[in-house]
């Protein structure tokens, strides 16, 4: 049985008796005029079916796996490339393939007399519109599938490791290429070049390339300014490989050498990174990782005199928040901010083998903060991807250096 059949089998066994699941794929999205954005299949649909085309619906129960999809069409295929067609749905394990144009007629008969219809929450309005007179209970599938997606299989781990390897190479390429006077988007091009050259056709999210004060804007992605001598550049960029994300941030000096103040802040973030990663072990949890990062960053800022007072008070009153205003990590998988890891009430679950999280502490010194001028406009984040193992953790992104000396050596080699 292939991995997708195993997932469907596992899921359909969780459903209540006399139920059926209806799954929707992504649709094409118009970018402008008659041009679409590059198509990306819905993550849950992909996880359960591996079916790659737009305009697809799957219907699943213990015995059936039906795929509705586009029909083959010689003229359309001449313009836009091959369409699989219902006759090829069996290649994806389907018990039956049906033309998508027939779903309005056929779907009601497939769900007739069922007690429950399961569907991912964001598609429930669409399902209700398709089945206006239907009286079964509609139940969300999200929690069950999120639990499955939270724990990565060996096959998934191999793909994510490759995504992380490619993204690490891209960061190394960028460290060697950056020069004062380049535009941020020119540095971004080094990432795209490496991703594609290595077989990753897309970015997992819009790359953030922020020089100087732009690094203090958490989701800056205009990437339009010149990189100046003496500034740091923060790059948060990761490729998507076979639909799986990687998510790496490195911060490095545009001219290849950290200033004293940049190094002061960098070393705090680096320590927070290392100590937080150590908490990514079975039985610990994301709250512990986050608290660890807050403690180290607050203590570091106190030691430098950028915060005053007493450690516990700084933490309890959230005064560190002016410098560090995001969480230390998130789960990662088919989505860069992946599902899973919380119980049905929204509480964090303990880390367990096979979970993958980012660890990404940062310090962002906005120019309005009351600190000496030399520290203003420094923004630093260090982000790694870490998998929980049976015996501890494994960092998937340690090919790309993060020690000051190692970064400087690579940049000047
Ligand atoms: N790249 C988005 C994030 O780090 O969460
Ligand atoms: Mn990131
Ligand atoms: Mn991240």
mmCIF file with all atom_site columns, N, CA and C in Angstrom, residues 131-174:
data_model
loop_
_atom_site.group_PDB
_atom_site.id
_atom_site.type_symbol
_atom_site.label_atom_id
_atom_site.label_alt_id
_atom_site.label_comp_id
_atom_site.label_asym_id
_atom_site.label_entity_id
_atom_site.label_seq_id
_atom_site.pdbx_PDB_ins_code
_atom_site.Cartn_x
_atom_site.Cartn_y
_atom_site.Cartn_z
_atom_site.occupancy
_atom_site.B_iso_or_equiv
_atom_site.pdbx_formal_charge
_atom_site.auth_seq_id
_atom_site.auth_comp_id
_atom_site.auth_asym_id
_atom_site.auth_atom_id
_atom_site.pdbx_PDB_model_num
ATOM 1   N N  . UNK A 1 131 ? -24.804 21.093 -1.810 1.00 0.00 ? 131 UNK A N  1
ATOM 2   C CA . UNK A 1 131 ? -25.819 20.155 -1.309 1.00 0.00 ? 131 UNK A CA 1
ATOM 3   C C  . UNK A 1 131 ? -26.847 20.918 -0.481 1.00 0.00 ? 131 UNK A C  1
ATOM 4   N N  . UNK A 1 132 ? -27.588 21.841 -1.105 1.00 0.00 ? 132 UNK A N  1
ATOM 5   C CA . UNK A 1 132 ? -28.436 22.743 -0.329 1.00 0.00 ? 132 UNK A CA 1
ATOM 6   C C  . UNK A 1 132 ? -29.541 22.046 0.471  1.00 0.00 ? 132 UNK A C  1
ATOM 7   N N  . UNK A 1 133 ? -30.024 20.917 -0.025 1.00 0.00 ? 133 UNK A N  1
ATOM 8   C CA . UNK A 1 133 ? -31.158 20.302 0.667  1.00 0.00 ? 133 UNK A CA 1
ATOM 9   C C  . UNK A 1 133 ? -30.744 19.093 1.503  1.00 0.00 ? 133 UNK A C  1
ATOM 10  N N  . UNK A 1 134 ? -29.474 18.974 1.725  1.00 0.00 ? 134 UNK A N  1
ATOM 11  C CA . UNK A 1 134 ? -28.999 17.770 2.377  1.00 0.00 ? 134 UNK A CA 1
ATOM 12  C C  . UNK A 1 134 ? -29.090 17.900 3.898  1.00 0.00 ? 134 UNK A C  1
ATOM 13  N N  . UNK A 1 135 ? -29.486 16.833 4.583  1.00 0.00 ? 135 UNK A N  1
ATOM 14  C CA . UNK A 1 135 ? -29.735 16.969 6.033  1.00 0.00 ? 135 UNK A CA 1
ATOM 15  C C  . UNK A 1 135 ? -28.739 16.251 6.919  1.00 0.00 ? 135 UNK A C  1
ATOM 16  N N  . UNK A 1 136 ? -27.706 15.685 6.357  1.00 0.00 ? 136 UNK A N  1
ATOM 17  C CA . UNK A 1 136 ? -26.700 15.011 7.194  1.00 0.00 ? 136 UNK A CA 1
ATOM 18  C C  . UNK A 1 136 ? -25.952 16.046 8.023  1.00 0.00 ? 136 UNK A C  1
ATOM 19  N N  . UNK A 1 137 ? -25.301 15.559 9.062  1.00 0.00 ? 137 UNK A N  1
ATOM 20  C CA . UNK A 1 137 ? -24.491 16.466 9.878  1.00 0.00 ? 137 UNK A CA 1
ATOM 21  C C  . UNK A 1 137 ? -23.154 16.663 9.170  1.00 0.00 ? 137 UNK A C  1
ATOM 22  N N  . UNK A 1 138 ? -22.756 17.916 9.013  1.00 0.00 ? 138 UNK A N  1
ATOM 23  C CA . UNK A 1 138 ? -21.452 18.181 8.388  1.00 0.00 ? 138 UNK A CA 1
ATOM 24  C C  . UNK A 1 138 ? -20.433 18.377 9.501  1.00 0.00 ? 138 UNK A C  1
ATOM 25  N N  . UNK A 1 139 ? -19.354 17.596 9.448  1.00 0.00 ? 139 UNK A N  1
ATOM 26  C CA . UNK A 1 139 ? -18.353 17.647 10.520 1.00 0.00 ? 139 UNK A CA 1
ATOM 27  C C  . UNK A 1 139 ? -16.983 17.999 9.957  1.00 0.00 ? 139 UNK A C  1
ATOM 28  N N  . UNK A 1 140 ? -16.198 18.795 10.698 1.00 0.00 ? 140 UNK A N  1
ATOM 29  C CA . UNK A 1 140 ? -14.869 19.156 10.192 1.00 0.00 ? 140 UNK A CA 1
ATOM 30  C C  . UNK A 1 140 ? -13.879 17.999 10.321 1.00 0.00 ? 140 UNK A C  1
ATOM 31  N N  . UNK A 1 141 ? -13.002 17.912 9.339  1.00 0.00 ? 141 UNK A N  1
ATOM 32  C CA . UNK A 1 141 ? -11.973 16.864 9.308  1.00 0.00 ? 141 UNK A CA 1
ATOM 33  C C  . UNK A 1 141 ? -10.648 17.361 9.858  1.00 0.00 ? 141 UNK A C  1
ATOM 34  N N  . UNK A 1 142 ? -10.578 18.683 10.046 1.00 0.00 ? 142 UNK A N  1
ATOM 35  C CA . UNK A 1 142 ? -9.265  19.315 10.256 1.00 0.00 ? 142 UNK A CA 1
ATOM 36  C C  . UNK A 1 142 ? -8.461  18.698 11.400 1.00 0.00 ? 142 UNK A C  1
ATOM 37  N N  . UNK A 1 143 ? -9.130  18.486 12.546 1.00 0.00 ? 143 UNK A N  1
ATOM 38  C CA . UNK A 1 143 ? -8.357  18.060 13.711 1.00 0.00 ? 143 UNK A CA 1
ATOM 39  C C  . UNK A 1 143 ? -7.712  16.693 13.478 1.00 0.00 ? 143 UNK A C  1
ATOM 40  N N  . UNK A 1 144 ? -8.501  15.751 12.928 1.00 0.00 ? 144 UNK A N  1
ATOM 41  C CA . UNK A 1 144 ? -7.953  14.403 12.708 1.00 0.00 ? 144 UNK A CA 1
ATOM 42  C C  . UNK A 1 144 ? -6.757  14.436 11.754 1.00 0.00 ? 144 UNK A C  1
ATOM 43  N N  . UNK A 1 145 ? -6.888  15.207 10.684 1.00 0.00 ? 145 UNK A N  1
ATOM 44  C CA . UNK A 1 145 ? -5.802  15.226 9.691  1.00 0.00 ? 145 UNK A CA 1
ATOM 45  C C  . UNK A 1 145 ? -4.604  16.024 10.223 1.00 0.00 ? 145 UNK A C  1
ATOM 46  N N  . UNK A 1 146 ? -4.882  17.074 10.990 1.00 0.00 ? 146 UNK A N  1
ATOM 47  C CA . UNK A 1 146 ? -3.768  17.833 11.577 1.00 0.00 ? 146 UNK A CA 1
ATOM 48  C C  . UNK A 1 146 ? -2.921  16.944 12.478 1.00 0.00 ? 146 UNK A C  1
ATOM 49  N N  . UNK A 1 147 ? -3.611  16.088 13.244 1.00 0.00 ? 147 UNK A N  1
ATOM 50  C CA . UNK A 1 147 ? -2.868  15.162 14.128 1.00 0.00 ? 147 UNK A CA 1
ATOM 51  C C  . UNK A 1 147 ? -1.968  14.259 13.302 1.00 0.00 ? 147 UNK A C  1
ATOM 52  N N  . UNK A 1 148 ? -2.496  13.781 12.173 1.00 0.00 ? 148 UNK A N  1
ATOM 53  C CA . UNK A 1 148 ? -1.690  12.910 11.308 1.00 0.00 ? 148 UNK A CA 1
ATOM 54  C C  . UNK A 1 148 ? -0.510  13.687 10.729 1.00 0.00 ? 148 UNK A C  1
ATOM 55  N N  . UNK A 1 149 ? -0.796  14.907 10.241 1.00 0.00 ? 149 UNK A N  1
ATOM 56  C CA . UNK A 1 149 ? 0.263   15.694 9.577  1.00 0.00 ? 149 UNK A CA 1
ATOM 57  C C  . UNK A 1 149 ? 1.348   16.150 10.550 1.00 0.00 ? 149 UNK A C  1
ATOM 58  N N  . UNK A 1 150 ? 1.013   16.225 11.831 1.00 0.00 ? 150 UNK A N  1
ATOM 59  C CA . UNK A 1 150 ? 2.002   16.718 12.815 1.00 0.00 ? 150 UNK A CA 1
ATOM 60  C C  . UNK A 1 150 ? 3.207   15.792 12.924 1.00 0.00 ? 150 UNK A C  1
ATOM 61  N N  . UNK A 1 151 ? 2.966   14.498 12.766 1.00 0.00 ? 151 UNK A N  1
ATOM 62  C CA . UNK A 1 151 ? 4.059   13.516 12.906 1.00 0.00 ? 151 UNK A CA 1
ATOM 63  C C  . UNK A 1 151 ? 4.509   13.111 11.507 1.00 0.00 ? 151 UNK A C  1
ATOM 64  N N  . UNK A 1 152 ? 5.730   13.471 11.166 1.00 0.00 ? 152 UNK A N  1
ATOM 65  C CA . UNK A 1 152 ? 6.210   13.215 9.799  1.00 0.00 ? 152 UNK A CA 1
ATOM 66  C C  . UNK A 1 152 ? 6.720   11.779 9.664  1.00 0.00 ? 152 UNK A C  1
ATOM 67  N N  . UNK A 1 153 ? 6.399   11.169 8.529  1.00 0.00 ? 153 UNK A N  1
ATOM 68  C CA . UNK A 1 153 ? 6.883   9.814  8.240  1.00 0.00 ? 153 UNK A CA 1
ATOM 69  C C  . UNK A 1 153 ? 8.327   9.889  7.727  1.00 0.00 ? 153 UNK A C  1
ATOM 70  N N  . UNK A 1 154 ? 8.952   8.736  7.587  1.00 0.00 ? 154 UNK A N  1
ATOM 71  C CA . UNK A 1 154 ? 10.321  8.699  7.038  1.00 0.00 ? 154 UNK A CA 1
ATOM 72  C C  . UNK A 1 154 ? 10.361  9.329  5.645  1.00 0.00 ? 154 UNK A C  1
ATOM 73  N N  . UNK A 1 155 ? 9.342   9.044  4.831  1.00 0.00 ? 155 UNK A N  1
ATOM 74  C CA . UNK A 1 155 ? 9.301   9.601  3.465  1.00 0.00 ? 155 UNK A CA 1
ATOM 75  C C  . UNK A 1 155 ? 9.243   11.130 3.519  1.00 0.00 ? 155 UNK A C  1
ATOM 76  N N  . UNK A 1 156 ? 8.415   11.643 4.413  1.00 0.00 ? 156 UNK A N  1
ATOM 77  C CA . UNK A 1 156 ? 8.296   13.105 4.525  1.00 0.00 ? 156 UNK A CA 1
ATOM 78  C C  . UNK A 1 156 ? 9.602   13.719 5.051  1.00 0.00 ? 156 UNK A C  1
ATOM 79  N N  . UNK A 1 157 ? 10.193  13.042 6.030  1.00 0.00 ? 157 UNK A N  1
ATOM 80  C CA . UNK A 1 157 ? 11.449  13.566 6.601  1.00 0.00 ? 157 UNK A CA 1
ATOM 81  C C  . UNK A 1 157 ? 12.526  13.679 5.531  1.00 0.00 ? 157 UNK A C  1
ATOM 82  N N  . UNK A 1 158 ? 12.582  12.679 4.659  1.00 0.00 ? 158 UNK A N  1
ATOM 83  C CA . UNK A 1 158 ? 13.604  12.727 3.600  1.00 0.00 ? 158 UNK A CA 1
ATOM 84  C C  . UNK A 1 158 ? 13.388  13.921 2.683  1.00 0.00 ? 158 UNK A C  1
ATOM 85  N N  . UNK A 1 159 ? 12.134  14.198 2.349  1.00 0.00 ? 159 UNK A N  1
ATOM 86  C CA . UNK A 1 159 ? 11.838  15.338 1.467  1.00 0.00 ? 159 UNK A CA 1
ATOM 87  C C  . UNK A 1 159 ? 12.184  16.649 2.181  1.00 0.00 ? 159 UNK A C  1
ATOM 88  N N  . UNK A 1 160 ? 11.807  16.757 3.448  1.00 0.00 ? 160 UNK A N  1
ATOM 89  C CA . UNK A 1 160 ? 12.057  18.018 4.178  1.00 0.00 ? 160 UNK A CA 1
ATOM 90  C C  . UNK A 1 160 ? 13.568  18.210 4.376  1.00 0.00 ? 160 UNK A C  1
ATOM 91  N N  . UNK A 1 161 ? 14.272  17.123 4.614  1.00 0.00 ? 161 UNK A N  1
ATOM 92  C CA . UNK A 1 161 ? 15.743  17.243 4.741  1.00 0.00 ? 161 UNK A CA 1
ATOM 93  C C  . UNK A 1 161 ? 16.348  17.790 3.461  1.00 0.00 ? 161 UNK A C  1
ATOM 94  N N  . UNK A 1 162 ? 15.820  17.336 2.333  1.00 0.00 ? 162 UNK A N  1
ATOM 95  C CA . UNK A 1 162 ? 16.336  17.832 1.048  1.00 0.00 ? 162 UNK A CA 1
ATOM 96  C C  . UNK A 1 162 ? 15.980  19.307 0.873  1.00 0.00 ? 162 UNK A C  1
ATOM 97  N N  . UNK A 1 163 ? 14.752  19.681 1.237  1.00 0.00 ? 163 UNK A N  1
ATOM 98  C CA . UNK A 1 163 ? 14.370  21.102 1.162  1.00 0.00 ? 163 UNK A CA 1
ATOM 99  C C  . UNK A 1 163 ? 15.325  21.941 2.017  1.00 0.00 ? 163 UNK A C  1
ATOM 100 N N  . UNK A 1 164 ? 15.637  21.449 3.199  1.00 0.00 ? 164 UNK A N  1
ATOM 101 C CA . UNK A 1 164 ? 16.529  22.193 4.116  1.00 0.00 ? 164 UNK A CA 1
ATOM 102 C C  . UNK A 1 164 ? 17.956  22.261 3.567  1.00 0.00 ? 164 UNK A C  1
ATOM 103 N N  . UNK A 1 165 ? 18.389  21.192 2.937  1.00 0.00 ? 165 UNK A N  1
ATOM 104 C CA . UNK A 1 165 ? 19.741  21.183 2.360  1.00 0.00 ? 165 UNK A CA 1
ATOM 105 C C  . UNK A 1 165 ? 19.835  22.232 1.246  1.00 0.00 ? 165 UNK A C  1
ATOM 106 N N  . UNK A 1 166 ? 18.827  22.258 0.391  1.00 0.00 ? 166 UNK A N  1
ATOM 107 C CA . UNK A 1 166 ? 18.839  23.209 -0.728 1.00 0.00 ? 166 UNK A CA 1
ATOM 108 C C  . UNK A 1 166 ? 18.804  24.644 -0.187 1.00 0.00 ? 166 UNK A C  1
ATOM 109 N N  . UNK A 1 167 ? 17.955  24.891 0.779  1.00 0.00 ? 167 UNK A N  1
ATOM 110 C CA . UNK A 1 167 ? 17.864  26.256 1.325  1.00 0.00 ? 167 UNK A CA 1
ATOM 111 C C  . UNK A 1 167 ? 19.158  26.658 2.031  1.00 0.00 ? 167 UNK A C  1
ATOM 112 N N  . UNK A 1 168 ? 19.799  25.700 2.670  1.00 0.00 ? 168 UNK A N  1
ATOM 113 C CA . UNK A 1 168 ? 21.083  26.000 3.329  1.00 0.00 ? 168 UNK A CA 1
ATOM 114 C C  . UNK A 1 168 ? 22.123  26.390 2.280  1.00 0.00 ? 168 UNK A C  1
ATOM 115 N N  . UNK A 1 169 ? 22.159  25.646 1.171  1.00 0.00 ? 169 UNK A N  1
ATOM 116 C CA . UNK A 1 169 ? 23.108  25.994 0.101  1.00 0.00 ? 169 UNK A CA 1
ATOM 117 C C  . UNK A 1 169 ? 22.832  27.404 -0.424 1.00 0.00 ? 169 UNK A C  1
ATOM 118 N N  . UNK A 1 170 ? 21.545  27.748 -0.504 1.00 0.00 ? 170 UNK A N  1
ATOM 119 C CA . UNK A 1 170 ? 21.180  29.076 -1.013 1.00 0.00 ? 170 UNK A CA 1
ATOM 120 C C  . UNK A 1 170 ? 21.677  30.176 -0.067 1.00 0.00 ? 170 UNK A C  1
ATOM 121 N N  . UNK A 1 171 ? 21.538  29.944 1.239  1.00 0.00 ? 171 UNK A N  1
ATOM 122 C CA . UNK A 1 171 ? 22.037  30.946 2.192  1.00 0.00 ? 171 UNK A CA 1
ATOM 123 C C  . UNK A 1 171 ? 23.560  31.078 2.088  1.00 0.00 ? 171 UNK A C  1
ATOM 124 N N  . UNK A 1 172 ? 24.232  29.953 1.883  1.00 0.00 ? 172 UNK A N  1
ATOM 125 C CA . UNK A 1 172 ? 25.691  30.009 1.761  1.00 0.00 ? 172 UNK A CA 1
ATOM 126 C C  . UNK A 1 172 ? 26.096  30.764 0.492  1.00 0.00 ? 172 UNK A C  1
ATOM 127 N N  . UNK A 1 173 ? 25.356  30.504 -0.585 1.00 0.00 ? 173 UNK A N  1
ATOM 128 C CA . UNK A 1 173 ? 25.626  31.217 -1.842 1.00 0.00 ? 173 UNK A CA 1
ATOM 129 C C  . UNK A 1 173 ? 25.449  32.729 -1.644 1.00 0.00 ? 173 UNK A C  1
ATOM 130 N N  . UNK A 1 174 ? 24.383  33.092 -0.915 1.00 0.00 ? 174 UNK A N  1
ATOM 131 C CA . UNK A 1 174 ? 24.105  34.524 -0.688 1.00 0.00 ? 174 UNK A CA 1
ATOM 132 C C  . UNK A 1 174 ? 25.193  35.161 0.168  1.00 0.00 ? 174 UNK A C  1
#
